[in-house]
Amino acid sequence: MDPTLERIYGMTGAQIEAARRHLMVGGATPGPTLVKGKGVRVQDIDGNSYIDCTSQGWALYLGYTNDEIRQVICEHAQNLTHVHQGFNSLPQLYLVSCLAQLAPDGLDRVSFTVGGGPAVEAAMKIALRNRPGAKEFIALWDSYHGTTFGSAGASWIATRAAGSFTGQQHFLPMLHSVQRAPNPYCYRCPFGQELASCDLMCAEMLRITIERGVNGPTAGVILEPIQASGGQIIFPKRYLDRVREICDEYEVPLIFDEVQTFCRIGQWFAAEYFAVTPDIIAMGKGLGAGLPIAAIIIRDKLEGFSLKAEELHTFANNSLSQVAAIKQIEIIERDGVLENTRQVGAYLADGLRKLQEEFPEMGDIRAVGLHIGVEYVRDPGTKEPAVEECLQIRREGLQLGAIFGLGGVRKNVLKVKPPLIVTWGEADEILDILRQAMHKVLR
Ligand SMILES: Cc1ncc(COP(=O)(O)O)c(C=O)c1O
């Protein structure tokens, strides 16, 4: 073994404790110290093994240490690793062609960046560039777009959505370019409507906000077609159709933040799933098979970036990540990974619905592909959020060998989002662990 790796892997308990004192982490649900993983499973430093239903920030589509991804990275690293964006490289050109081909018709130019938040900001920049005189965006209640200043200003973490302010309140002087409109959170409709008879008041509020809630012309409407961090909230297609109409009527660029939906819903893009085409799509997370890369792809009619330092990052042209992204696209196509995502996702969702008969505290189960969340409530009638119970279920899950995600603005949504290669057998294990965890906490 490489002597540097030997030293790293050989850290003693005392060295680890000492090192922790130097580390600052600015967010996320804490988890165990991980040492190695394969497929959907990962091991911690004490030898415990877990099925990871977080895919490490929802980013490992092919699971841990995929052999082909490892192989292609190692081989390409013999030729190039870091390339500045001022230089073209073959992986960069190959990947933009792939993405332009996969994206909905009419979206054909790609700009790479370093993460999801910066991708959302890049999308905001394109919108501003194309809307002279516009200053403010509209985002939706409970949306999450990142923690960079521009993206945080559009995210729930800058509001009192969780019943109190998060750390973003320290940064308010930098967050001032976004107005908000209601999200179509049908389980808790703020207008008290039922989906079947709903007249899309939330879309109407968006229209009214464009007319009366924004100073000057609206620079863009930004939304996640399925809100992830906010609580796995699946938007009705009718709502997205109406938003598209409204944006067309007012000539406002529509931005889909697909940082989490890309592939995870069992289709390349949510735009395709909902058959609603935005003007700009932001991607990140799983795009690089676990290596850092994010991107936007924009409509042909929009003016793109110029070379005048509008969007310039030293590491926005990561050659290794691009090669990993290309290889991953090939594997997804060759192995029917999107089909697996749809099928095993539906199987997991069915299993969860069966568990719901035994545990009515599973108030709402929301699933598209492997983009799955369970909203826990104390009583399905009152829908009082079961916050402590949800946390405990996650804790019990860890003891039993599964890492679940925790989220929703009320922190009562358990996320079940394993890598997209999860098998039927592993789905059974996940359901079994969850059943045991719920039994301990709720019975
Ligand atoms: C929908 C969405 N957009 C943007 C982001 C921000 O991405 P990043 O953490 O890579 O900046 C996230 C991260 O969770 C996300 O879920």
CSV table of C-alpha atoms and ligand atoms in Angstrom, one decimal:
chain,number,residue,atom,x,y,z
A,1,MET,CA,0.0,0.0,0.0
A,2,ASP,CA,1.1,3.6,-0.6
A,3,PRO,CA,2.9,4.8,2.6
A,4,THR,CA,0.8,7.9,2.6
A,5,LEU,CA,-2.4,5.9,2.6
A,6,GLU,CA,-0.9,3.6,5.2
A,7,ARG,CA,-0.4,6.6,7.5
A,8,ILE,CA,-4.0,7.9,6.8
A,9,TYR,CA,-5.7,4.5,7.2
A,10,GLY,CA,-3.5,3.8,10.3
A,11,MET,CA,-4.6,6.9,12.3
A,12,THR,CA,-5.0,6.0,16.0
A,13,GLY,CA,-8.1,6.8,18.1
A,14,ALA,CA,-6.1,9.6,19.8
A,15,GLN,CA,-4.9,11.1,16.5
A,16,ILE,CA,-8.5,11.0,15.2
A,17,GLU,CA,-9.8,12.8,18.3
A,18,ALA,CA,-7.0,15.4,18.1
A,19,ALA,CA,-7.8,16.0,14.4
A,20,ARG,CA,-11.5,16.5,15.1
A,21,ARG,CA,-10.6,19.6,17.0
A,22,HIS,CA,-9.3,21.2,13.8
A,23,LEU,CA,-12.4,20.4,11.8
A,24,MET,CA,-15.3,22.8,11.1
A,25,VAL,CA,-18.5,21.5,9.5
A,26,GLY,CA,-21.1,24.0,8.5
A,27,GLY,CA,-24.2,21.8,8.1
A,28,ALA,CA,-25.7,18.3,7.5
A,29,THR,CA,-27.0,15.4,9.6
A,30,PRO,CA,-23.9,13.9,11.4
A,31,GLY,CA,-23.1,10.2,10.6
A,32,PRO,CA,-20.5,7.6,11.5
A,33,THR,CA,-16.8,7.9,10.4
A,34,LEU,CA,-16.7,5.9,7.2
A,35,VAL,CA,-13.7,3.8,6.0
A,36,LYS,CA,-14.8,1.9,2.9
A,37,GLY,CA,-17.8,1.0,0.8
A,38,LYS,CA,-19.0,-1.1,-2.1
A,39,GLY,CA,-22.3,-0.9,-3.9
A,40,VAL,CA,-25.0,0.3,-1.6
A,41,ARG,CA,-23.0,-0.7,1.6
A,42,VAL,CA,-20.5,1.2,3.6
A,43,GLN,CA,-18.4,0.3,6.7
A,44,ASP,CA,-17.6,2.6,9.5
A,45,ILE,CA,-14.4,2.8,11.6
A,46,ASP,CA,-15.8,0.4,14.1
A,47,GLY,CA,-16.5,-2.3,11.5
A,48,ASN,CA,-20.3,-1.7,11.4
A,49,SER,CA,-21.8,-2.1,8.0
A,50,TYR,CA,-24.8,0.0,6.6
A,51,ILE,CA,-27.0,0.1,3.6
A,52,ASP,CA,-26.7,3.8,2.7
A,53,CYS,CA,-30.1,5.3,1.9
A,54,THR,CA,-28.5,8.7,1.6
A,55,SER,CA,-26.1,7.9,-1.2
A,56,GLN,CA,-23.8,10.4,0.5
A,57,GLY,CA,-25.8,13.5,0.0
A,58,TRP,CA,-27.8,11.7,-2.8
A,59,ALA,CA,-24.7,11.8,-5.0
A,60,LEU,CA,-23.6,8.1,-5.5
A,61,TYR,CA,-25.8,6.9,-8.2
A,62,LEU,CA,-23.7,3.8,-8.9
A,63,GLY,CA,-23.0,3.2,-5.2
A,64,TYR,CA,-19.6,3.2,-3.5
A,65,THR,CA,-16.4,2.4,-5.5
A,66,ASN,CA,-17.8,1.3,-8.8
A,67,ASP,CA,-15.1,-0.7,-10.5
A,68,GLU,CA,-15.6,0.9,-13.9
A,69,ILE,CA,-15.6,4.4,-12.6
A,70,ARG,CA,-12.5,3.7,-10.6
A,71,GLN,CA,-10.8,2.2,-13.6
A,72,VAL,CA,-11.6,5.1,-16.0
A,73,ILE,CA,-10.5,7.7,-13.4
A,74,CYS,CA,-7.2,6.0,-12.8
A,75,GLU,CA,-6.5,5.6,-16.5
A,76,HIS,CA,-7.4,9.2,-17.4
A,77,ALA,CA,-5.4,10.5,-14.4
A,78,GLN,CA,-2.3,9.3,-16.3
A,79,ASN,CA,-3.0,11.9,-18.9
A,80,LEU,CA,-4.9,14.8,-17.3
A,81,THR,CA,-6.3,15.7,-13.9
A,82,HIS,CA,-6.9,19.4,-13.5
A,83,VAL,CA,-7.6,21.6,-16.6
A,84,HIS,CA,-8.6,25.3,-16.3
A,85,GLN,CA,-11.8,26.3,-18.0
A,86,GLY,CA,-9.8,28.6,-20.4
A,87,PHE,CA,-8.6,25.4,-22.0
A,88,ASN,CA,-10.7,22.9,-23.9
A,89,SER,CA,-10.2,19.2,-23.2
A,90,LEU,CA,-11.7,16.2,-24.9
A,91,PRO,CA,-13.7,15.0,-21.9
A,92,GLN,CA,-15.2,18.5,-21.6
A,93,LEU,CA,-16.3,18.5,-25.2
A,94,TYR,CA,-17.5,14.9,-25.1
A,95,LEU,CA,-19.6,15.5,-22.0
A,96,VAL,CA,-21.3,18.7,-23.3
A,97,SER,CA,-22.3,16.8,-26.4
A,98,CYS,CA,-23.7,13.9,-24.2
A,99,LEU,CA,-25.7,16.3,-22.0
A,100,ALA,CA,-27.0,18.3,-25.0
A,101,GLN,CA,-28.3,15.1,-26.4
A,102,LEU,CA,-29.9,13.9,-23.2
A,103,ALA,CA,-31.5,17.2,-22.3
A,104,PRO,CA,-35.0,18.2,-23.5
A,105,ASP,CA,-35.2,19.6,-27.0
A,106,GLY,CA,-34.0,23.1,-27.3
A,107,LEU,CA,-31.7,23.1,-24.3
A,108,ASP,CA,-28.3,22.8,-25.9
A,109,ARG,CA,-25.5,24.8,-24.2
A,110,VAL,CA,-23.7,23.7,-21.1
A,111,SER,CA,-21.6,25.6,-18.6
A,112,PHE,CA,-19.8,23.6,-15.9
A,113,THR,CA,-19.3,24.6,-12.3
A,114,VAL,CA,-18.2,23.3,-9.0
A,115,GLY,CA,-21.4,22.4,-7.1
A,116,GLY,CA,-25.1,22.6,-7.0
A,117,GLY,CA,-25.3,26.0,-5.3
A,118,PRO,CA,-23.0,27.5,-7.9
A,119,ALA,CA,-25.0,25.9,-10.7
A,120,VAL,CA,-28.1,27.6,-9.4
A,121,GLU,CA,-26.2,30.8,-9.3
A,122,ALA,CA,-25.0,30.3,-12.8
A,123,ALA,CA,-28.6,29.8,-13.9
A,124,MET,CA,-29.5,33.0,-12.1
A,125,LYS,CA,-26.7,34.8,-13.9
A,126,ILE,CA,-28.0,33.6,-17.3
A,127,ALA,CA,-31.5,34.7,-16.4
A,128,LEU,CA,-30.3,38.1,-15.4
A,129,ARG,CA,-28.2,38.4,-18.5
A,130,ASN,CA,-31.4,37.8,-20.6
A,131,ARG,CA,-33.7,40.1,-18.6
A,132,PRO,CA,-32.1,43.6,-18.7
A,133,GLY,CA,-33.3,45.7,-15.8
A,134,ALA,CA,-34.5,42.8,-13.7
A,135,LYS,CA,-33.3,42.5,-10.1
A,136,GLU,CA,-35.4,39.9,-8.3
A,137,PHE,CA,-36.2,36.3,-8.7
A,138,ILE,CA,-39.1,34.2,-7.4
A,139,ALA,CA,-38.4,31.0,-5.6
A,140,LEU,CA,-41.0,28.8,-3.8
A,141,TRP,CA,-41.7,28.2,-0.1
A,142,ASP,CA,-39.6,25.3,1.3
A,143,SER,CA,-37.3,25.2,-1.7
A,144,TYR,CA,-33.6,24.4,-1.2
A,145,HIS,CA,-31.0,25.5,-3.7
A,146,GLY,CA,-27.8,25.6,-1.8
A,147,THR,CA,-25.9,27.7,0.8
A,148,THR,CA,-23.9,30.1,-1.5
A,149,PHE,CA,-25.3,33.6,-1.0
A,150,GLY,CA,-27.3,33.6,-4.2
A,151,SER,CA,-28.7,30.2,-3.8
A,152,ALA,CA,-29.3,30.5,0.0
A,153,GLY,CA,-31.4,33.6,-0.7
A,154,ALA,CA,-33.7,31.4,-2.6
A,155,SER,CA,-33.8,28.6,0.0
A,156,TRP,CA,-36.0,27.8,3.0
A,157,ILE,CA,-32.9,28.0,5.2
A,158,ALA,CA,-33.0,31.8,5.0
A,159,THR,CA,-36.6,31.9,6.2
A,160,ARG,CA,-38.5,30.9,9.4
A,161,ALA,CA,-40.0,27.9,7.6
A,162,ALA,CA,-38.7,25.5,10.2
A,163,GLY,CA,-40.3,27.5,13.0
A,164,SER,CA,-37.0,29.3,13.8
A,165,PHE,CA,-34.2,30.8,11.8
A,166,THR,CA,-31.2,28.7,10.7
A,167,GLY,CA,-27.6,29.8,10.6
A,168,GLN,CA,-28.4,31.7,7.4
A,169,GLN,CA,-29.8,34.6,9.5
A,170,HIS,CA,-26.1,35.7,10.0
A,171,PHE,CA,-25.8,36.3,6.3
A,172,LEU,CA,-29.0,38.2,5.6
A,173,PRO,CA,-27.1,41.3,4.3
A,174,MET,CA,-26.1,39.2,1.3
A,175,LEU,CA,-29.5,37.5,0.7
A,176,HIS,CA,-31.8,40.0,-0.9
A,177,SER,CA,-32.7,39.2,-4.4
A,178,VAL,CA,-35.5,36.7,-4.1
A,179,GLN,CA,-39.3,36.9,-3.4
A,180,ARG,CA,-41.3,33.8,-2.6
A,181,ALA,CA,-44.5,32.2,-3.8
A,182,PRO,CA,-46.3,29.2,-2.2
A,183,ASN,CA,-45.2,25.7,-3.1
A,184,PRO,CA,-47.8,23.1,-4.1
A,185,TYR,CA,-47.4,21.1,-0.9
A,186,CYS,CA,-50.7,19.2,-1.4
A,187,TYR,CA,-50.4,17.2,1.9
A,188,ARG,CA,-50.5,20.5,3.8
A,189,CYS,CA,-52.1,22.8,1.3
A,190,PRO,CA,-51.8,26.3,2.7
A,191,PHE,CA,-55.1,27.1,1.0
A,192,GLY,CA,-56.9,24.1,2.5
A,193,GLN,CA,-57.7,22.7,-0.9
A,194,GLU,CA,-58.0,19.0,-2.0
A,195,LEU,CA,-55.9,17.9,-5.0
A,196,ALA,CA,-59.0,16.6,-6.9
A,197,SER,CA,-60.9,19.9,-6.8
A,198,CYS,CA,-57.9,22.3,-6.5
A,199,ASP,CA,-57.9,25.4,-8.6
A,200,LEU,CA,-54.1,25.9,-8.4
A,201,MET,CA,-54.2,28.8,-6.1
A,202,CYS,CA,-50.4,28.4,-5.5
A,203,ALA,CA,-49.8,29.0,-9.3
A,204,GLU,CA,-52.2,31.9,-9.2
A,205,MET,CA,-50.2,33.4,-6.3
A,206,LEU,CA,-47.0,33.0,-8.4
A,207,ARG,CA,-48.7,35.0,-11.2
A,208,ILE,CA,-49.8,37.6,-8.8
A,209,THR,CA,-46.3,37.8,-7.3
A,210,ILE,CA,-44.9,38.4,-10.7
A,211,GLU,CA,-47.4,41.3,-11.2
A,212,ARG,CA,-47.4,42.8,-7.7
A,213,GLY,CA,-44.7,41.2,-5.5
A,214,VAL,CA,-41.5,41.9,-7.4
A,215,ASN,CA,-39.7,45.2,-7.8
A,216,GLY,CA,-39.3,45.6,-11.5
A,217,PRO,CA,-39.5,42.7,-14.0
A,218,THR,CA,-39.0,39.2,-12.6
A,219,ALA,CA,-35.5,37.9,-13.4
A,220,GLY,CA,-36.6,34.3,-13.3
A,221,VAL,CA,-38.7,31.7,-11.5
A,222,ILE,CA,-36.5,29.0,-9.8
A,223,LEU,CA,-38.0,25.7,-8.6
A,224,GLU,CA,-37.2,22.1,-7.8
A,225,PRO,CA,-39.9,20.1,-9.7
A,226,ILE,CA,-39.7,17.8,-6.7
A,227,GLN,CA,-38.7,19.6,-3.6
A,228,ALA,CA,-36.1,17.4,-1.9
A,229,SER,CA,-34.7,19.1,1.3
A,230,GLY,CA,-38.1,20.8,1.9
A,231,GLY,CA,-39.6,17.3,2.4
A,232,GLN,CA,-39.7,15.2,-0.9
A,233,ILE,CA,-42.6,17.2,-2.1
A,234,ILE,CA,-43.8,16.1,-5.6
A,235,PHE,CA,-45.3,18.9,-7.6
A,236,PRO,CA,-48.5,18.1,-9.6
A,237,LYS,CA,-47.9,18.2,-13.3
A,238,ARG,CA,-50.9,20.5,-13.6
A,239,TYR,CA,-49.0,23.0,-11.4
A,240,LEU,CA,-45.9,22.8,-13.5
A,241,ASP,CA,-47.9,23.2,-16.7
A,242,ARG,CA,-49.5,26.3,-15.4
A,243,VAL,CA,-46.1,27.8,-14.2
A,244,ARG,CA,-44.8,27.2,-17.7
A,245,GLU,CA,-47.8,29.1,-19.1
A,246,ILE,CA,-47.3,32.0,-16.6
A,247,CYS,CA,-43.6,32.3,-17.3
A,248,ASP,CA,-44.3,32.4,-21.1
A,249,GLU,CA,-47.0,35.0,-20.6
A,250,TYR,CA,-44.7,37.3,-18.6
A,251,GLU,CA,-41.5,36.3,-20.6
A,252,VAL,CA,-39.8,35.2,-17.4
A,253,PRO,CA,-37.1,32.5,-17.7
A,254,LEU,CA,-38.1,29.3,-15.9
A,255,ILE,CA,-35.3,27.5,-14.1
A,256,PHE,CA,-35.6,23.9,-13.0
A,257,ASP,CA,-33.2,23.0,-10.2
A,258,GLU,CA,-32.6,19.3,-11.1
A,259,VAL,CA,-29.6,18.9,-8.8
A,260,GLN,CA,-31.5,16.1,-7.1
A,261,THR,CA,-34.0,14.9,-9.7
A,262,PHE,CA,-31.5,14.2,-12.5
A,263,CYS,CA,-31.6,10.3,-12.9
A,264,ARG,CA,-32.9,9.7,-9.4
A,265,ILE,CA,-36.6,9.9,-10.5
A,266,GLY,CA,-35.9,7.1,-13.1
A,267,GLN,CA,-35.6,9.4,-16.0
A,268,TRP,CA,-32.7,11.6,-17.1
A,269,PHE,CA,-34.6,14.8,-16.3
A,270,ALA,CA,-37.7,15.8,-14.3
A,271,ALA,CA,-38.5,18.0,-17.3
A,272,GLU,CA,-39.0,14.9,-19.3
A,273,TYR,CA,-41.0,13.1,-16.6
A,274,PHE,CA,-43.4,16.0,-16.2
A,275,ALA,CA,-43.2,17.0,-19.9
A,276,VAL,CA,-42.6,20.6,-19.0
A,277,THR,CA,-39.5,22.2,-20.5
A,278,PRO,CA,-37.8,25.0,-18.5
A,279,ASP,CA,-35.4,27.5,-20.0
A,280,ILE,CA,-32.5,26.5,-17.8
A,281,ILE,CA,-31.7,23.3,-15.9
A,282,ALA,CA,-29.2,23.1,-13.1
A,283,MET,CA,-27.6,19.8,-12.3
A,284,GLY,CA,-25.0,18.6,-9.7
A,285,LYS,CA,-24.9,15.8,-7.1
A,286,GLY,CA,-24.8,12.5,-8.9
A,287,LEU,CA,-23.7,13.9,-12.2
A,288,GLY,CA,-20.1,12.9,-11.6
A,289,ALA,CA,-20.7,9.5,-10.0
A,290,GLY,CA,-19.4,10.9,-6.7
A,291,LEU,CA,-16.8,13.2,-8.2
A,292,PRO,CA,-17.4,17.0,-7.9
A,293,ILE,CA,-19.1,18.5,-11.0
A,294,ALA,CA,-22.2,20.5,-11.6
A,295,ALA,CA,-23.6,22.2,-14.7
A,296,ILE,CA,-26.3,24.2,-16.3
A,297,ILE,CA,-27.9,23.6,-19.6
A,298,ILE,CA,-29.8,26.5,-21.3
A,299,ARG,CA,-32.2,27.0,-24.1
A,300,ASP,CA,-30.9,27.9,-27.5
A,301,LYS,CA,-32.8,31.2,-27.6
A,302,LEU,CA,-31.0,32.5,-24.5
A,303,GLU,CA,-27.8,34.5,-24.5
A,304,GLY,CA,-25.1,32.5,-22.9
A,305,PHE,CA,-22.0,33.5,-21.0
A,306,SER,CA,-19.2,35.6,-22.7
A,307,LEU,CA,-15.5,35.4,-21.8
A,308,LYS,CA,-15.8,38.6,-19.7
A,309,ALA,CA,-15.4,36.9,-16.3
A,310,GLU,CA,-19.1,36.3,-15.9
A,311,GLU,CA,-18.7,32.8,-14.6
A,312,LEU,CA,-15.1,31.8,-13.8
A,313,HIS,CA,-14.0,29.1,-11.4
A,314,THR,CA,-10.6,27.5,-11.2
A,315,PHE,CA,-12.0,24.1,-10.8
A,316,ALA,CA,-15.1,24.3,-13.0
A,317,ASN,CA,-13.5,22.1,-15.7
A,318,ASN,CA,-12.6,19.0,-13.7
A,319,SER,CA,-11.3,16.6,-16.2
A,320,LEU,CA,-11.6,13.5,-13.9
A,321,SER,CA,-15.1,14.3,-13.0
A,322,GLN,CA,-16.1,14.8,-16.6
A,323,VAL,CA,-14.7,11.4,-17.5
A,324,ALA,CA,-16.5,9.8,-14.6
A,325,ALA,CA,-19.7,11.5,-15.7
A,326,ILE,CA,-19.4,10.2,-19.2
A,327,LYS,CA,-18.6,6.7,-18.0
A,328,GLN,CA,-21.6,6.8,-15.7
A,329,ILE,CA,-24.0,7.9,-18.5
A,330,GLU,CA,-22.7,4.9,-20.6
A,331,ILE,CA,-23.2,2.5,-17.6
A,332,ILE,CA,-26.7,3.9,-16.9
A,333,GLU,CA,-27.7,3.3,-20.6
A,334,ARG,CA,-26.0,-0.1,-20.9
A,335,ASP,CA,-27.3,-1.5,-17.6
A,336,GLY,CA,-30.8,-0.1,-17.6
A,337,VAL,CA,-30.1,1.8,-14.4
A,338,LEU,CA,-33.0,4.2,-14.9
A,339,GLU,CA,-35.3,1.2,-15.4
A,340,ASN,CA,-34.0,-0.3,-12.2
A,341,THR,CA,-34.6,3.1,-10.5
A,342,ARG,CA,-38.2,3.0,-11.6
A,343,GLN,CA,-38.8,-0.6,-10.8
A,344,VAL,CA,-37.1,-0.9,-7.4
A,345,GLY,CA,-38.3,2.6,-6.5
A,346,ALA,CA,-41.9,1.4,-7.1
A,347,TYR,CA,-41.3,-1.8,-5.2
A,348,LEU,CA,-39.9,0.2,-2.2
A,349,ALA,CA,-42.9,2.6,-2.4
A,350,ASP,CA,-45.3,-0.3,-2.4
A,351,GLY,CA,-43.5,-1.8,0.6
A,352,LEU,CA,-43.7,1.5,2.4
A,353,ARG,CA,-47.4,1.7,1.7
A,354,LYS,CA,-47.9,-1.8,3.2
A,355,LEU,CA,-46.0,-0.7,6.3
A,356,GLN,CA,-48.3,2.4,6.4
A,357,GLU,CA,-51.2,0.0,7.2
A,358,GLU,CA,-49.4,-1.1,10.3
A,359,PHE,CA,-47.9,2.3,11.1
A,360,PRO,CA,-50.4,5.1,10.4
A,361,GLU,CA,-47.8,7.5,11.7
A,362,MET,CA,-46.4,7.3,8.2
A,363,GLY,CA,-48.6,10.2,7.2
A,364,ASP,CA,-47.6,10.6,3.6
A,365,ILE,CA,-45.4,8.5,1.4
A,366,ARG,CA,-44.0,10.4,-1.6
A,367,ALA,CA,-42.0,8.6,-4.2
A,368,VAL,CA,-40.9,9.0,-7.8
A,369,GLY,CA,-38.2,6.5,-8.7
A,370,LEU,CA,-35.7,6.4,-5.8
A,371,HIS,CA,-36.5,10.0,-4.8
A,372,ILE,CA,-38.5,8.7,-1.7
A,373,GLY,CA,-39.6,10.3,1.5
A,374,VAL,CA,-41.9,9.4,4.4
A,375,GLU,CA,-43.6,12.2,6.3
A,376,TYR,CA,-44.1,11.1,9.9
A,377,VAL,CA,-47.1,12.5,11.9
A,378,ARG,CA,-48.3,11.8,15.4
A,379,ASP,CA,-51.8,11.4,14.1
A,380,PRO,CA,-52.9,11.2,10.5
A,381,GLY,CA,-56.0,13.3,11.3
A,382,THR,CA,-54.2,16.3,12.9
A,383,LYS,CA,-51.0,15.8,10.9
A,384,GLU,CA,-49.0,17.0,13.9
A,385,PRO,CA,-45.3,16.5,12.8
A,386,ALA,CA,-43.6,13.6,14.5
A,387,VAL,CA,-40.2,15.2,14.7
A,388,GLU,CA,-38.6,13.4,17.7
A,389,GLU,CA,-40.0,10.0,16.4
A,390,CYS,CA,-38.5,10.6,13.0
A,391,LEU,CA,-35.1,11.3,14.5
A,392,GLN,CA,-35.4,8.2,16.7
A,393,ILE,CA,-36.4,6.0,13.7
A,394,ARG,CA,-33.3,7.3,11.9
A,395,ARG,CA,-31.2,6.4,15.0
A,396,GLU,CA,-32.6,3.0,15.3
A,397,GLY,CA,-32.1,2.5,11.6
A,398,LEU,CA,-28.4,3.2,12.1
A,399,GLN,CA,-28.2,0.6,14.9
A,400,LEU,CA,-29.9,-1.9,12.6
A,401,GLY,CA,-27.6,-1.3,9.7
A,402,ALA,CA,-29.2,1.4,7.5
A,403,ILE,CA,-28.5,5.1,7.1
A,404,PHE,CA,-31.6,7.0,6.3
A,405,GLY,CA,-31.8,10.7,5.5
A,406,LEU,CA,-33.6,13.2,7.6
A,407,GLY,CA,-35.3,16.3,6.3
A,408,GLY,CA,-38.3,18.4,5.5
A,409,VAL,CA,-38.6,21.9,6.9
A,410,ARG,CA,-40.3,20.4,9.9
A,411,LYS,CA,-37.6,17.7,10.2
A,412,ASN,CA,-40.2,14.9,10.1
A,413,VAL,CA,-39.5,13.4,6.8
A,414,LEU,CA,-37.3,10.3,6.5
A,415,LYS,CA,-35.6,10.0,3.2
A,416,VAL,CA,-35.0,6.7,1.5
A,417,LYS,CA,-32.7,7.4,-1.4
A,418,PRO,CA,-30.2,4.6,-1.9
A,419,PRO,CA,-27.9,4.4,-4.9
A,420,LEU,CA,-29.8,3.7,-8.2
A,421,ILE,CA,-28.3,0.3,-8.5
A,422,VAL,CA,-30.1,-1.0,-5.3
A,423,THR,CA,-31.5,-4.5,-5.9
A,424,TRP,CA,-34.9,-6.0,-4.9
A,425,GLY,CA,-33.2,-8.0,-2.2
A,426,GLU,CA,-31.5,-4.8,-0.7
A,427,ALA,CA,-34.9,-3.1,-1.0
A,428,ASP,CA,-36.4,-5.9,1.2
A,429,GLU,CA,-33.5,-5.4,3.7
A,430,ILE,CA,-34.3,-1.6,3.8
A,431,LEU,CA,-38.0,-2.3,4.4
A,432,ASP,CA,-37.2,-4.8,7.1
A,433,ILE,CA,-34.8,-2.5,9.0
A,434,LEU,CA,-37.3,0.3,8.8
A,435,ARG,CA,-40.1,-1.9,10.1
A,436,GLN,CA,-38.0,-3.0,13.0
A,437,ALA,CA,-36.9,0.6,13.7
A,438,MET,CA,-40.6,1.8,13.6
A,439,HIS,CA,-41.6,-1.0,15.9
A,440,LYS,CA,-39.1,0.1,18.5
A,441,VAL,CA,-40.0,3.8,18.3
A,442,LEU,CA,-43.7,3.8,17.6
A,443,ARG,CA,-45.0,0.7,19.5
B,1,LIG,C1,-32.2,20.8,-5.1
B,1,LIG,C2,-30.8,21.2,-4.7
B,1,LIG,N1,-30.3,22.2,-5.3
B,1,LIG,C3,-29.0,22.7,-4.9
B,1,LIG,C4,-28.3,22.0,-3.9
B,1,LIG,C5,-27.0,22.5,-3.6
B,1,LIG,O1,-26.0,21.7,-4.0
B,1,LIG,P1,-24.5,21.7,-3.4
B,1,LIG,O2,-24.6,21.2,-2.0
B,1,LIG,O3,-23.7,20.8,-4.3
B,1,LIG,O4,-24.1,23.1,-3.5
B,1,LIG,C6,-28.9,20.9,-3.3
B,1,LIG,C7,-28.1,20.3,-2.2
B,1,LIG,O5,-28.6,19.5,-1.4
B,1,LIG,C8,-30.2,20.5,-3.7
B,1,LIG,O6,-30.7,19.5,-3.0
